[in-house]
Short mmCIF file of C-alpha atoms in Angstrom, two decimals:
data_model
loop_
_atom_site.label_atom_id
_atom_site.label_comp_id
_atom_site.label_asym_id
_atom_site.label_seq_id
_atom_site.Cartn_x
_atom_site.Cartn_y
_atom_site.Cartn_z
CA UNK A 1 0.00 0.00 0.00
CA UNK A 2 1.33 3.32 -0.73
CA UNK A 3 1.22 5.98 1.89
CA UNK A 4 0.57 9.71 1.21
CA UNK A 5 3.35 11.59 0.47
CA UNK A 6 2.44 13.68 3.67
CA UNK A 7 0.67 12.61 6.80
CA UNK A 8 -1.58 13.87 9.47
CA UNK A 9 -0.48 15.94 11.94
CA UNK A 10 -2.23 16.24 15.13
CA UNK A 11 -1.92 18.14 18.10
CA UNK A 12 -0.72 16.29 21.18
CA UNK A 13 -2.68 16.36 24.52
CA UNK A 14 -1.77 14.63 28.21
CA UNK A 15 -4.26 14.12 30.59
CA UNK A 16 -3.00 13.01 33.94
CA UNK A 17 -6.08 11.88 35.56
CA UNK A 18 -8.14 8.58 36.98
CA UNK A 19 -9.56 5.62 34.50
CA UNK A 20 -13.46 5.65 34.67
CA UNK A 21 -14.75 1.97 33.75
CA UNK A 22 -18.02 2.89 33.25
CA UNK A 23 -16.63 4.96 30.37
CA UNK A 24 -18.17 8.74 31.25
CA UNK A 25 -15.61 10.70 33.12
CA UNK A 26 -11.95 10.37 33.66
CA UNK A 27 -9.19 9.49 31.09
CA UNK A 28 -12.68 8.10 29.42
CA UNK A 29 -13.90 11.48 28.57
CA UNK A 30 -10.80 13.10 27.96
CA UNK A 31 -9.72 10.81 25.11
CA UNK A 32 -13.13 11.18 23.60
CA UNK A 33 -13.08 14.68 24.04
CA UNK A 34 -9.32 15.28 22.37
CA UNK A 35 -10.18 13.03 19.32
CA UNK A 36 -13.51 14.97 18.88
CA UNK A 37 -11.46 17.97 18.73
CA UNK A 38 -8.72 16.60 16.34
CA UNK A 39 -5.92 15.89 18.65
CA UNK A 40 -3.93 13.18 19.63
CA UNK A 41 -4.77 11.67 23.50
CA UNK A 42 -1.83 10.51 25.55
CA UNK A 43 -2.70 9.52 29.67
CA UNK A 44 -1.09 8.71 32.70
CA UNK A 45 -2.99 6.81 34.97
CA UNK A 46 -3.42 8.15 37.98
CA UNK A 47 -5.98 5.61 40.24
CA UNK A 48 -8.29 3.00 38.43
CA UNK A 49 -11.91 2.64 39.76
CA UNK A 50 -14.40 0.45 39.56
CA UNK A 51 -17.65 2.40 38.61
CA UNK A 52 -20.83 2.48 36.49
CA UNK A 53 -23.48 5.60 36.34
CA UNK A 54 -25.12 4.27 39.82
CA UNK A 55 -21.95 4.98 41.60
CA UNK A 56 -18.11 4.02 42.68
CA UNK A 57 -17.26 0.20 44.22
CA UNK A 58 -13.62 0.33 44.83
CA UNK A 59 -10.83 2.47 43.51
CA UNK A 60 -6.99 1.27 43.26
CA UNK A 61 -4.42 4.04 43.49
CA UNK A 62 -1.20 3.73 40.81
CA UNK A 63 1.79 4.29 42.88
CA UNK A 64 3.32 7.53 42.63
CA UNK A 65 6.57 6.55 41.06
CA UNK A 66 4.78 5.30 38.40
CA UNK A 67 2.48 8.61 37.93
CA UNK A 68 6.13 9.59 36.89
CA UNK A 69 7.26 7.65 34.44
CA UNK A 70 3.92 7.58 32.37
CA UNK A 71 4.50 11.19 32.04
CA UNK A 72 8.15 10.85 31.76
CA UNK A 73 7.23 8.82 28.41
CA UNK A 74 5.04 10.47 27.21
CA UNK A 75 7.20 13.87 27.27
CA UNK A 76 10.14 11.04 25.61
CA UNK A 77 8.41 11.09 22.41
CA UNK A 78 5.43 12.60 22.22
CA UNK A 79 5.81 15.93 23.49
CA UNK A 80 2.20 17.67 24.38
CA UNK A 81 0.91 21.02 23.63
CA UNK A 82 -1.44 20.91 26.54
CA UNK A 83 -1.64 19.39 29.30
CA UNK A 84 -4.65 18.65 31.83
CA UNK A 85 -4.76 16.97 35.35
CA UNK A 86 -8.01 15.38 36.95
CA UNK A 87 -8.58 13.06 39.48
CA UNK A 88 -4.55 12.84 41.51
CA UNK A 89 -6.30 11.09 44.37
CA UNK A 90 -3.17 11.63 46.98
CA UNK A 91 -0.81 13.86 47.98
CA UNK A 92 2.18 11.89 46.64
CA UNK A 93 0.62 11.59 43.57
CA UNK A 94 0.04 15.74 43.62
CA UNK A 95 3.69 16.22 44.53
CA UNK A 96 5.02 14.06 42.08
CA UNK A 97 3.18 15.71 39.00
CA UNK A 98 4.17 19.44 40.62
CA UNK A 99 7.61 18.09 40.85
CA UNK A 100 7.60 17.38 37.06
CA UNK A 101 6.21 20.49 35.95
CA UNK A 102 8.70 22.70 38.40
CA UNK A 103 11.37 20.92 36.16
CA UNK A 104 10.07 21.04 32.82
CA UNK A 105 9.43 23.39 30.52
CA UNK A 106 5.97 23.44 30.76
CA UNK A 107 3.35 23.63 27.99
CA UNK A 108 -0.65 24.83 29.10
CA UNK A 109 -1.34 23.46 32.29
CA UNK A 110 -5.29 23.20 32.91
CA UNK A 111 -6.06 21.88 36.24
CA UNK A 112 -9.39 20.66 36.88
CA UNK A 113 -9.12 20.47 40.88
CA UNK A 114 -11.28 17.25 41.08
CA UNK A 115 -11.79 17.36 45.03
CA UNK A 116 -15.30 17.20 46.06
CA UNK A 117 -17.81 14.46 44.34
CA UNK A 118 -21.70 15.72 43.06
CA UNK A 119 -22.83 14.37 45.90
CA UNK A 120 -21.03 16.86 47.72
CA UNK A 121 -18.85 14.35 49.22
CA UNK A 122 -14.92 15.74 49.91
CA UNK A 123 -12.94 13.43 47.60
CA UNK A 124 -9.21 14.40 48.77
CA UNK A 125 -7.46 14.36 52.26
CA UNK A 126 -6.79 17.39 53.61
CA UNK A 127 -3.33 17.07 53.15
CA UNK A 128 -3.81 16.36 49.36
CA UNK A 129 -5.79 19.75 49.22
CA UNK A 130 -2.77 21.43 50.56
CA UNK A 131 -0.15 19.96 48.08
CA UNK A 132 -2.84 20.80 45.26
CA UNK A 133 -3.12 24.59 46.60
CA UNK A 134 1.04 25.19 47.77
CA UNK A 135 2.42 23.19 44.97
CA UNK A 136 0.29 22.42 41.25
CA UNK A 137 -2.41 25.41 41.32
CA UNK A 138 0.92 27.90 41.29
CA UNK A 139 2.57 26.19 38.30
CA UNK A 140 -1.10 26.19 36.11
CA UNK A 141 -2.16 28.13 33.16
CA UNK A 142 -5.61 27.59 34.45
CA UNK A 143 -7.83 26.38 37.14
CA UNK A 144 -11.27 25.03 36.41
CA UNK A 145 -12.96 24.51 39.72
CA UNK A 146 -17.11 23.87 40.05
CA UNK A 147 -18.89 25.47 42.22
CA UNK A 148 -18.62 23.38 45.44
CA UNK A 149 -14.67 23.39 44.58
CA UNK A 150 -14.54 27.11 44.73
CA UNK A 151 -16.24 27.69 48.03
CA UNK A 152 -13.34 25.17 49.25
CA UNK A 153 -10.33 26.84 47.66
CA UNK A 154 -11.78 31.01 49.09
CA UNK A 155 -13.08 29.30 52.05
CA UNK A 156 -16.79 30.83 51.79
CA UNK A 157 -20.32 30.44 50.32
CA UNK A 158 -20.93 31.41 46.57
CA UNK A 159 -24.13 32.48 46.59
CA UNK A 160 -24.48 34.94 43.09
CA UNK A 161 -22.76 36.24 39.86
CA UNK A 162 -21.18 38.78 41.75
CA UNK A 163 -19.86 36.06 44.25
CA UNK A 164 -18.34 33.77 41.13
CA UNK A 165 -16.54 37.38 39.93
CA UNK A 166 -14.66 37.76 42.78
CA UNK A 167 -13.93 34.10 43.72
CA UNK A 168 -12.03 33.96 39.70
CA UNK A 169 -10.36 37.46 41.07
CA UNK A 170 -9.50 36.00 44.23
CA UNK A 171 -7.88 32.15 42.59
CA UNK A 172 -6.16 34.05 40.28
CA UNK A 173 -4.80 36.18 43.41
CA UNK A 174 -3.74 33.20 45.40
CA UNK A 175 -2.05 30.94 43.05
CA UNK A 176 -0.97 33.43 39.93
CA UNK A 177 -3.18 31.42 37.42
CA UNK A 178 -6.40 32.17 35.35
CA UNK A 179 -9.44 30.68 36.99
CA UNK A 180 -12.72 29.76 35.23
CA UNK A 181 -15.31 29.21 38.46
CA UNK A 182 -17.88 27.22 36.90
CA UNK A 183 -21.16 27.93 38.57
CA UNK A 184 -23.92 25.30 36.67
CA UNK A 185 -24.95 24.05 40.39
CA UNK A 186 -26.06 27.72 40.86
CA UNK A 187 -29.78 28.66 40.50
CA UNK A 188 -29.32 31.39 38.56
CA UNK A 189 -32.00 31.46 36.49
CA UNK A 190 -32.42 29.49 33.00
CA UNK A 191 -28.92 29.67 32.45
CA UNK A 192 -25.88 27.56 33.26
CA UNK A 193 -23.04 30.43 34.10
CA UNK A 194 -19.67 29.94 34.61
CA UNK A 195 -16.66 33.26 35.14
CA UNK A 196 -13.40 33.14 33.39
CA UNK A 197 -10.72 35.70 35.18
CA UNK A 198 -7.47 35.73 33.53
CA UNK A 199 -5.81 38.25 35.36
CA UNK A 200 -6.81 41.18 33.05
CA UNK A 201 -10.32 40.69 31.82
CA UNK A 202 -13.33 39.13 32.92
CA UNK A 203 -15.94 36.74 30.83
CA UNK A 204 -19.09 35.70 31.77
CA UNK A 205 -20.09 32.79 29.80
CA UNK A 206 -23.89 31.79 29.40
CA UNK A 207 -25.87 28.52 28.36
CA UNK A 208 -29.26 27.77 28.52
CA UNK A 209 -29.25 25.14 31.66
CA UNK A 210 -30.29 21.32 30.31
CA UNK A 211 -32.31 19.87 32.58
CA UNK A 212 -33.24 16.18 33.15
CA UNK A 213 -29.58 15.15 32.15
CA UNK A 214 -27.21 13.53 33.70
CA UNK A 215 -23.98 15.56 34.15
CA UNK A 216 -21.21 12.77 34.92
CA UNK A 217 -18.01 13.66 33.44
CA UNK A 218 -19.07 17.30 32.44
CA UNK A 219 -15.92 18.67 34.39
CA UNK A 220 -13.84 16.22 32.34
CA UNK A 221 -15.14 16.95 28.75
CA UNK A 222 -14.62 20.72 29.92
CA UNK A 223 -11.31 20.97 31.31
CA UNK A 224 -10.00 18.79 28.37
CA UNK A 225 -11.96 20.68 25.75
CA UNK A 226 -10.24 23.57 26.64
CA UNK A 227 -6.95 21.88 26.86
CA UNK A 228 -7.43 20.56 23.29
CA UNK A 229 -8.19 24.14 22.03
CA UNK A 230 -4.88 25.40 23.41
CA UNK A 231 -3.14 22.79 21.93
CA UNK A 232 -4.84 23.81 18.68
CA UNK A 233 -3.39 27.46 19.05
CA UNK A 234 -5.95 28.95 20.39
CA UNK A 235 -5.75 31.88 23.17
CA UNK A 236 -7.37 31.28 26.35
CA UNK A 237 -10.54 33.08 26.59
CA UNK A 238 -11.01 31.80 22.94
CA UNK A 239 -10.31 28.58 24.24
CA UNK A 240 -12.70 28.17 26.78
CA UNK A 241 -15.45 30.08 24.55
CA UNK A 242 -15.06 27.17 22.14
CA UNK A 243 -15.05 24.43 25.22
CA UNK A 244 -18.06 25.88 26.92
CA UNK A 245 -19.97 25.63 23.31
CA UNK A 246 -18.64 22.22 23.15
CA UNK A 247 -20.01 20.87 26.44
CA UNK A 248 -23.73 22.30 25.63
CA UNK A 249 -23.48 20.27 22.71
CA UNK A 250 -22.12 17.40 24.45
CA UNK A 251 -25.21 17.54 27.27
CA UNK A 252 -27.88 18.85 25.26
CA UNK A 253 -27.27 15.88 22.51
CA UNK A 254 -26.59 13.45 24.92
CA UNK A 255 -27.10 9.91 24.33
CA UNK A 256 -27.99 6.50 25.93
CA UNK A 257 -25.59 4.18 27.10
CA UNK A 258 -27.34 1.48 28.12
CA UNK A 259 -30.39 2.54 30.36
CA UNK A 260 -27.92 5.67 31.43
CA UNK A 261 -27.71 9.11 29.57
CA UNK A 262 -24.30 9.98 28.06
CA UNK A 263 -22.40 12.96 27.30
CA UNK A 264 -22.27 13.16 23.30
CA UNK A 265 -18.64 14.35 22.51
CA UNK A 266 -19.02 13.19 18.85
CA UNK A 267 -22.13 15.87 18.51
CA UNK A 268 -21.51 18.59 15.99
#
């Protein structure tokens, strides 16, 4: 067979995050998400779990050490344009990753600070929280908390627009990096709201709120939308323009897996 004189070219992404087996969040939805978006998925595995849309039976951590050397290989040979973390699970795990990107020169670094479950449940030790805050959220381009993340990182109640506005003003503050507070648990109307701050400007980014669905993995698909997008060129307010269209589509055009509703990253 004869190739083509040229080949594809696609950007490379990383996501450093936990393996979902029910397929909807996780590595799961990242590698969906970067292939939707024309780029080339590359993990490290940071806890496996055994899970299915009615909930989590056991989760397995990776050891730490070899957190490292996924990423080490991937960085080998297949260099990423963007990079984005999401479950870590422990603080070794944390420091290890931070340790990494203190080293390295660094491409976009979107954290998605997976530490508190829908349920509201608080999914990291306290001493986990405290590696994420002192050690990763300083070396990121961007942080992507929800809203029950946020009112753990500034320590108060969100309660309204002009609370999300100042809690992006005050992450960006603390930890030198652009924050997109994402507030779709808010009532606030019709509309699903989230607040980018990147340390000049303010966006307020709207959707009409789709309810009825399940939102499993929405974080995910988010987080590495936007991380695909930078790896595509784009700025970061751009970026996250074009990731917040991406997850309406994904949610509003969801589809059934099984007896369970599904995010639709194929949907166009």
């Amino acid at each position: 067979m004869k190739l083509p004189a040229r080949r594809a070219s696609f950007p490379i992404v990383l996501t450093i995050a936990g393996s979902d087996s029910g397929g909807g969040a996780g590595v799961q939805a990242d590698l969906k998400t970067f292939t939707a978006l024309g780029c080339h998925g590359t993990t490290a595995i940071t806890c496996i779990t055994a899970q299915n849309p009615k909930g989590v039976s056991d989760i397995q951590p990776v050891r730490a050490d070899m957190v490292e050397k996924q990423i080490e290989a991937v960085f080998a040979e297949l260099p990423p344009r963007a990079v984005k973390t999401g479950m870590l699970f422990s603080t070794e795990i944390i420091n290890v990753v931070a340790d990494f990107f203190s080293r390295e020169k660094r491409p976009p670094l979107v954290v998605d600070p997976v530490m508190v479950a829908t349920s509201g449940a608080v999914l990291l030790k306290p001493s986990a929280i405290r590696a994420l805050k002192e050690h990763l959220l300083p070396l990121a381009t961007l942080v992507t908390p929800n809203l029950d993340e946020a009112q753990l990182l500034v320590g108060r109640k969100l309660n309204s627009l002009e609370d999300l506005l100042d809690a992006a003003e005050e992450l960006h503050a603390k930890f030198g990096c652009a924050a997109l507070v994402k507030g779709g648990h808010l009532k606030l109307g019709d509309d699903a709201i989230d607040v980018l701050f990147d340390g000049k400007n303010f966006s307020v980014l709207k959707a009409r709120r789709v309810r009825g669905i399940s939102t499993h993995g929405t974080g995910c698909t988010y987080a590495a939308a936007i991380a695909a997008h930078l790896a595509k060129g784009e700025k970061l307010p751009r970026a996250v323009v074009l990731a917040k269209e991406f997850i309406t589509r994904a949610i509003t055009r969801s589809y059934f897996a099984g007896k369970h509703p599904s995010l639709n990253q194929q949907a166009r």
